[in-house]
């Protein structure tokens, strides 16, 4: 029975996640391939394109992706008077995370020999972001599944969906981590033939592998927050972990202790680790029956505000007696 439930939920997950993964991966692959070609033209050219893609394009992409994610809550739990609040909070969650890469590039550019430093970290960032696109597909999947199940009053199904999605992306993250760890001296060759760039990038290989693993889990937890309507809380967690903890620590290690790029990346990795642990704790401690009741309230509020539209008011809302308790 447990196997059948897992297979059924996995099927539901992949039906939503697969198209989202393919769309995100193919869209970002344009930038990845561009960087790979430009990197073979020269180190300065790679650094210039990296700053353009990770700072300028990344800033705009964060806004678009963040605002788009708001619909995943609103379509599942419409209100889930709070329309503007949920939209802005959803945007902030992803924007803050994607924008955290921008100051890292700028910080690395202030190190000694900035051309090589920017080249090495941009190669790692390109691969990190490319793998992140896979996780964002499951971000969409889990947010839709959680919001739909909570909206239907099935708290048990919502919780089970979280577990299936986290397990699936964790396995994918381990595979990516193993691939990077096993090709420490080879993967930089995709972007550059400069021995110095290859050497400096290889030094970041294990940092990259660890970050990829965390970033395979983290977007799914963000998706749970979007589906359950916890955007405001998670946005504050992002601010604390990345901008109050991670980036200052990276600056301290990179400049004060002269650890360079590895010090800056260590700060980002630590912030990412703390954020993942906090989000896992919140999801683990969540009262899903209570969240289902909140979803019912949102749906009833939406119906009451709809000015008596018979097409909407005639739908059957989940009653408290039908809620699945945990």
Tab-separated table of C-alpha atoms in Angstrom:
chain	number	residue	atom	x	y	z
A	1	UNK	CA	0.000	0.000	0.000
A	2	UNK	CA	2.827	2.370	0.877
A	3	UNK	CA	4.556	1.611	-2.420
A	4	UNK	CA	1.355	2.233	-4.352
A	5	UNK	CA	0.851	5.567	-2.578
A	6	UNK	CA	4.427	6.606	-3.332
A	7	UNK	CA	4.098	5.668	-7.005
A	8	UNK	CA	0.794	7.526	-7.307
A	9	UNK	CA	2.170	10.681	-5.685
A	10	UNK	CA	5.364	10.465	-7.754
A	11	UNK	CA	3.253	10.300	-10.908
A	12	UNK	CA	1.326	13.397	-9.862
A	13	UNK	CA	4.599	15.145	-9.033
A	14	UNK	CA	6.348	14.353	-12.307
A	15	UNK	CA	3.309	15.335	-14.390
A	16	UNK	CA	3.692	18.860	-13.027
A	17	UNK	CA	7.456	18.965	-12.505
A	18	UNK	CA	8.687	17.509	-15.804
A	19	UNK	CA	7.352	20.291	-18.097
A	20	UNK	CA	8.492	22.939	-15.603
A	21	UNK	CA	11.972	21.397	-15.386
A	22	UNK	CA	12.362	21.191	-19.165
A	23	UNK	CA	11.175	24.776	-19.627
A	24	UNK	CA	13.499	26.191	-16.966
A	25	UNK	CA	16.523	24.129	-18.044
A	26	UNK	CA	16.167	24.990	-21.725
A	27	UNK	CA	15.657	28.672	-20.976
A	28	UNK	CA	18.737	28.891	-18.776
A	29	UNK	CA	20.790	26.717	-21.149
A	30	UNK	CA	20.932	29.702	-23.505
A	31	UNK	CA	23.009	31.600	-20.947
A	32	UNK	CA	25.040	28.507	-20.060
A	33	UNK	CA	25.986	27.804	-23.676
A	34	UNK	CA	26.758	31.489	-24.247
A	35	UNK	CA	29.183	31.509	-21.326
A	36	UNK	CA	30.795	28.287	-22.535
A	37	UNK	CA	31.465	29.716	-25.993
A	38	UNK	CA	32.594	33.117	-24.723
A	39	UNK	CA	34.941	31.509	-22.212
A	40	UNK	CA	36.975	30.035	-25.049
A	41	UNK	CA	37.395	33.489	-26.568
A	42	UNK	CA	39.232	34.821	-23.528
A	43	UNK	CA	39.235	35.299	-19.768
A	44	UNK	CA	38.239	38.954	-19.911
A	45	UNK	CA	35.331	38.172	-22.216
A	46	UNK	CA	34.086	35.431	-19.856
A	47	UNK	CA	34.286	37.785	-16.879
A	48	UNK	CA	32.346	40.483	-18.755
A	49	UNK	CA	29.568	38.109	-19.813
A	50	UNK	CA	29.394	36.640	-16.321
A	51	UNK	CA	28.870	40.040	-14.734
A	52	UNK	CA	26.176	40.818	-17.293
A	53	UNK	CA	24.328	37.526	-16.811
A	54	UNK	CA	24.645	37.092	-13.060
A	55	UNK	CA	24.247	40.737	-12.013
A	56	UNK	CA	22.012	42.462	-14.565
A	57	UNK	CA	20.020	39.579	-16.061
A	58	UNK	CA	19.836	37.786	-12.717
A	59	UNK	CA	18.274	40.825	-11.072
A	60	UNK	CA	15.490	41.066	-13.653
A	61	UNK	CA	14.972	37.289	-13.828
A	62	UNK	CA	14.504	37.195	-10.069
A	63	UNK	CA	11.611	39.650	-10.278
A	64	UNK	CA	9.869	37.767	-13.096
A	65	UNK	CA	10.345	34.336	-11.513
A	66	UNK	CA	9.282	35.552	-8.091
A	67	UNK	CA	6.084	37.219	-9.257
A	68	UNK	CA	5.223	34.183	-11.376
A	69	UNK	CA	5.534	31.927	-8.328
A	70	UNK	CA	2.824	33.921	-6.579
A	71	UNK	CA	0.236	32.432	-8.934
A	72	UNK	CA	1.014	28.963	-7.606
A	73	UNK	CA	-0.480	29.924	-4.252
A	74	UNK	CA	-3.269	32.090	-5.591
A	75	UNK	CA	-4.502	29.521	-8.119
A	76	UNK	CA	-4.659	26.847	-5.437
A	77	UNK	CA	-5.933	29.007	-2.575
A	78	UNK	CA	-7.462	32.208	-3.876
A	79	UNK	CA	-8.076	34.930	-1.306
A	80	UNK	CA	-5.110	30.803	0.359
A	81	UNK	CA	-7.950	40.188	0.436
A	82	UNK	CA	-4.482	38.766	0.709
A	83	UNK	CA	-3.796	38.740	-3.054
A	84	UNK	CA	-1.240	41.555	-3.059
A	85	UNK	CA	0.446	40.375	0.137
A	86	UNK	CA	0.880	36.821	-1.152
A	87	UNK	CA	2.103	38.041	-4.555
A	88	UNK	CA	4.741	40.347	-3.135
A	89	UNK	CA	5.874	37.828	-0.537
A	90	UNK	CA	6.223	35.089	-3.166
A	91	UNK	CA	8.301	37.396	-5.313
A	92	UNK	CA	10.500	38.362	-2.382
A	93	UNK	CA	11.307	34.731	-1.515
A	94	UNK	CA	12.870	33.886	-4.873
A	95	UNK	CA	14.209	37.375	-5.562
A	96	UNK	CA	16.195	37.465	-2.334
A	97	UNK	CA	17.724	34.075	-3.053
A	98	UNK	CA	18.618	34.771	-6.687
A	99	UNK	CA	19.835	38.281	-5.890
A	100	UNK	CA	22.225	36.894	-3.266
A	101	UNK	CA	24.454	35.790	-6.144
A	102	UNK	CA	24.770	39.385	-7.354
A	103	UNK	CA	26.762	40.756	-4.381
A	104	UNK	CA	28.925	37.621	-4.455
A	105	UNK	CA	30.070	38.418	-8.003
A	106	UNK	CA	30.695	42.037	-6.972
A	107	UNK	CA	32.615	40.958	-3.860
A	108	UNK	CA	34.785	38.572	-5.887
A	109	UNK	CA	35.519	41.376	-8.345
A	110	UNK	CA	37.208	43.310	-5.537
A	111	UNK	CA	39.744	40.543	-4.833
A	112	UNK	CA	43.286	40.370	-6.153
A	113	UNK	CA	43.476	39.225	-9.771
A	114	UNK	CA	39.743	39.811	-10.207
A	115	UNK	CA	39.590	38.539	-13.796
A	116	UNK	CA	40.554	34.990	-12.816
A	117	UNK	CA	38.486	35.157	-9.614
A	118	UNK	CA	35.333	36.247	-11.466
A	119	UNK	CA	35.911	33.623	-14.160
A	120	UNK	CA	36.245	30.795	-11.636
A	121	UNK	CA	33.213	31.663	-9.545
A	122	UNK	CA	31.074	32.447	-12.598
A	123	UNK	CA	31.782	28.982	-14.026
A	124	UNK	CA	30.601	27.448	-10.763
A	125	UNK	CA	27.592	29.777	-10.595
A	126	UNK	CA	26.549	28.843	-14.127
A	127	UNK	CA	26.540	25.154	-13.259
A	128	UNK	CA	24.877	25.821	-9.895
A	129	UNK	CA	22.090	27.841	-11.482
A	130	UNK	CA	21.619	25.274	-14.244
A	131	UNK	CA	21.054	22.506	-11.672
A	132	UNK	CA	18.839	24.902	-9.718
A	133	UNK	CA	16.504	25.027	-12.735
A	134	UNK	CA	15.757	21.336	-12.161
A	135	UNK	CA	14.869	22.005	-8.539
A	136	UNK	CA	12.637	24.922	-9.544
A	137	UNK	CA	10.510	22.488	-11.531
A	138	UNK	CA	9.822	20.610	-8.302
A	139	UNK	CA	9.312	23.950	-6.571
A	140	UNK	CA	6.348	24.459	-8.891
A	141	UNK	CA	5.191	20.878	-8.449
A	142	UNK	CA	5.134	20.829	-4.658
A	143	UNK	CA	3.531	24.262	-4.377
A	144	UNK	CA	0.690	23.189	-6.686
A	145	UNK	CA	0.247	19.828	-4.972
A	146	UNK	CA	0.304	21.310	-1.449
A	147	UNK	CA	-2.035	24.188	-2.271
A	148	UNK	CA	-4.473	21.880	-4.058
A	149	UNK	CA	-4.544	19.292	-1.271
A	150	UNK	CA	-4.885	21.918	1.448
A	151	UNK	CA	-7.609	23.605	-0.576
A	152	UNK	CA	-9.379	20.242	-0.781
A	153	UNK	CA	-9.027	19.787	2.975
A	154	UNK	CA	-6.748	16.739	2.735
A	155	UNK	CA	-3.958	17.543	5.187
A	156	UNK	CA	-2.482	14.036	5.063
A	157	UNK	CA	-2.077	14.133	1.272
A	158	UNK	CA	-0.401	17.554	1.472
A	159	UNK	CA	2.135	16.285	4.000
A	160	UNK	CA	2.808	13.151	1.980
A	161	UNK	CA	3.402	15.199	-1.168
A	162	UNK	CA	6.050	17.228	0.664
A	163	UNK	CA	7.898	14.057	1.603
A	164	UNK	CA	7.831	12.633	-1.926
A	165	UNK	CA	9.084	15.857	-3.491
A	166	UNK	CA	11.886	16.348	-0.956
A	167	UNK	CA	13.027	12.742	-1.383
A	168	UNK	CA	12.973	12.979	-5.189
A	169	UNK	CA	14.983	16.180	-5.397
A	170	UNK	CA	17.413	14.938	-2.740
A	171	UNK	CA	18.225	11.916	-4.912
A	172	UNK	CA	18.699	14.183	-7.935
A	173	UNK	CA	20.908	16.476	-5.850
A	174	UNK	CA	23.098	13.548	-4.755
A	175	UNK	CA	23.525	12.528	-8.406
A	176	UNK	CA	24.565	16.064	-9.419
A	177	UNK	CA	26.887	16.300	-6.412
A	178	UNK	CA	28.552	13.029	-7.356
A	179	UNK	CA	28.946	14.156	-10.963
A	180	UNK	CA	30.691	17.389	-9.962
A	181	UNK	CA	32.838	15.685	-7.319
A	182	UNK	CA	33.962	13.081	-9.834
A	183	UNK	CA	34.950	15.650	-12.472
A	184	UNK	CA	36.708	18.279	-10.340
A	185	UNK	CA	39.487	18.804	-12.860
A	186	UNK	CA	37.365	18.330	-15.987
A	187	UNK	CA	34.161	20.387	-15.728
A	188	UNK	CA	35.997	23.758	-15.990
A	189	UNK	CA	37.201	22.711	-19.456
A	190	UNK	CA	33.667	23.315	-20.743
A	191	UNK	CA	34.160	27.051	-20.189
A	192	UNK	CA	37.889	27.757	-20.485
A	193	UNK	CA	41.258	26.427	-21.651
A	194	UNK	CA	43.252	28.739	-19.380
A	195	UNK	CA	45.182	26.575	-16.921
A	196	UNK	CA	44.958	29.205	-14.179
A	197	UNK	CA	41.183	29.469	-14.529
A	198	UNK	CA	40.850	25.685	-14.540
A	199	UNK	CA	43.009	25.388	-11.424
A	200	UNK	CA	41.118	28.066	-9.469
A	201	UNK	CA	37.741	26.687	-10.536
A	202	UNK	CA	38.745	23.166	-9.506
A	203	UNK	CA	39.497	24.460	-6.002
A	204	UNK	CA	35.818	25.412	-5.742
A	205	UNK	CA	34.575	22.031	-6.966
A	206	UNK	CA	33.676	20.526	-3.592
A	207	UNK	CA	32.093	23.804	-2.454
A	208	UNK	CA	30.000	23.705	-5.623
A	209	UNK	CA	29.000	20.077	-5.069
A	210	UNK	CA	27.844	20.756	-1.507
A	211	UNK	CA	25.884	23.842	-2.578
A	212	UNK	CA	24.188	21.907	-5.385
A	213	UNK	CA	22.984	19.320	-2.864
A	214	UNK	CA	21.506	21.977	-0.579
A	215	UNK	CA	19.965	23.824	-3.529
A	216	UNK	CA	18.245	20.640	-4.649
A	217	UNK	CA	16.274	20.565	-1.386
A	218	UNK	CA	15.838	24.248	-0.639
A	219	UNK	CA	13.583	25.237	-3.591
A	220	UNK	CA	11.192	22.413	-2.712
A	221	UNK	CA	10.887	23.799	0.807
A	222	UNK	CA	10.218	27.216	-0.743
A	223	UNK	CA	7.528	25.590	-2.860
A	224	UNK	CA	5.921	24.167	0.279
A	225	UNK	CA	5.892	27.677	1.743
A	226	UNK	CA	4.255	29.056	-1.403
A	227	UNK	CA	1.637	26.300	-1.444
A	228	UNK	CA	0.821	26.767	2.225
A	229	UNK	CA	0.895	30.582	2.158
A	230	UNK	CA	3.954	31.043	4.428
A	231	UNK	CA	5.660	33.510	2.096
A	232	UNK	CA	6.195	36.327	4.590
A	233	UNK	CA	7.914	34.078	7.139
A	234	UNK	CA	10.195	32.468	4.566
A	235	UNK	CA	11.102	35.870	3.104
A	236	UNK	CA	12.340	36.932	6.548
A	237	UNK	CA	14.318	33.689	6.856
A	238	UNK	CA	15.949	34.398	3.484
A	239	UNK	CA	16.961	37.870	4.588
A	240	UNK	CA	18.453	36.579	7.824
A	241	UNK	CA	20.337	33.599	6.367
A	242	UNK	CA	21.713	35.244	3.230
A	243	UNK	CA	22.058	38.957	3.910
A	244	UNK	CA	22.612	39.082	7.682
A	245	UNK	CA	24.570	35.839	8.091
A	246	UNK	CA	25.955	34.460	4.821
A	247	UNK	CA	27.207	37.505	2.921
A	248	UNK	CA	28.866	39.257	5.910
A	249	UNK	CA	30.549	35.981	6.884
A	250	UNK	CA	31.761	35.550	3.305
A	251	UNK	CA	33.169	39.075	3.270
A	252	UNK	CA	34.932	38.448	6.589
A	253	UNK	CA	36.499	35.195	5.410
A	254	UNK	CA	37.311	36.471	1.948
A	255	UNK	CA	38.868	39.827	2.875
A	256	UNK	CA	39.833	39.790	6.561
A	257	UNK	CA	41.159	36.228	6.636
A	258	UNK	CA	42.323	36.448	2.997
A	259	UNK	CA	40.645	33.220	1.909
A	260	UNK	CA	39.585	34.839	-1.357
A	261	UNK	CA	36.897	33.218	-3.466
A	262	UNK	CA	36.713	30.148	-1.227
A	263	UNK	CA	36.067	32.324	1.807
A	264	UNK	CA	33.259	34.212	0.072
A	265	UNK	CA	31.706	30.945	-1.127
A	266	UNK	CA	31.993	29.465	2.375
A	267	UNK	CA	29.873	32.310	3.722
A	268	UNK	CA	27.200	31.697	1.075
A	269	UNK	CA	27.307	27.946	1.724
A	270	UNK	CA	26.895	28.448	5.467
A	271	UNK	CA	23.907	30.746	4.965
A	272	UNK	CA	22.366	28.202	2.591
A	273	UNK	CA	22.904	25.403	5.120
A	274	UNK	CA	21.303	27.356	7.970
A	275	UNK	CA	18.344	28.276	5.787
A	276	UNK	CA	17.798	24.667	4.721
A	277	UNK	CA	17.897	23.443	8.327
A	278	UNK	CA	15.440	26.129	9.470
A	279	UNK	CA	13.015	25.405	6.616
A	280	UNK	CA	13.209	21.652	7.235
A	281	UNK	CA	12.374	22.261	10.886
A	282	UNK	CA	9.404	24.484	10.005
A	283	UNK	CA	8.013	21.948	7.531
A	284	UNK	CA	8.550	19.079	9.973
A	285	UNK	CA	6.797	20.924	12.793
A	286	UNK	CA	3.917	22.194	10.666
A	287	UNK	CA	0.379	21.343	11.768
A	288	UNK	CA	-1.050	20.341	8.386
A	289	UNK	CA	-4.594	19.945	9.679
A	290	UNK	CA	-4.442	23.544	10.874
A	291	UNK	CA	-3.100	24.644	7.496
A	292	UNK	CA	-5.996	22.870	5.769
A	293	UNK	CA	-8.438	24.770	7.987
A	294	UNK	CA	-6.726	28.037	7.031
A	295	UNK	CA	-7.105	27.116	3.361
A	296	UNK	CA	-10.814	26.527	3.886
A	297	UNK	CA	-11.152	29.963	5.475
A	298	UNK	CA	-9.386	31.540	2.472
A	299	UNK	CA	-11.747	29.771	0.079
A	300	UNK	CA	-14.844	30.803	2.029
A	301	UNK	CA	-13.611	34.394	2.196
A	302	UNK	CA	-13.093	34.382	-1.570
A	303	UNK	CA	-16.604	33.053	-2.116
A	304	UNK	CA	-18.114	35.722	0.133
A	305	UNK	CA	-16.264	38.450	-1.748
A	306	UNK	CA	-17.338	37.195	-5.166
A	307	UNK	CA	-20.646	39.149	-5.218
A	308	UNK	CA	-22.811	36.071	-5.477
A	309	UNK	CA	-21.417	34.524	-8.654
A	310	UNK	CA	-23.475	31.280	-8.864
A	311	UNK	CA	-20.776	29.481	-10.834
A	312	UNK	CA	-18.317	29.886	-7.977
A	313	UNK	CA	-20.605	29.898	-4.952
A	314	UNK	CA	-22.176	26.607	-6.005
A	315	UNK	CA	-18.902	24.698	-5.584
A	316	UNK	CA	-18.599	22.486	-2.518
A	317	UNK	CA	-15.982	23.549	-0.010
A	318	UNK	CA	-14.298	21.064	2.313
A	319	UNK	CA	-15.977	20.968	5.680
A	320	UNK	CA	-14.045	20.693	8.906
A	321	UNK	CA	-15.548	17.278	9.596
A	322	UNK	CA	-14.049	15.990	6.347
A	323	UNK	CA	-10.508	17.183	7.164
A	324	UNK	CA	-7.946	14.441	7.365
A	325	UNK	CA	-6.354	14.627	10.800
A	326	UNK	CA	-2.730	13.681	11.429
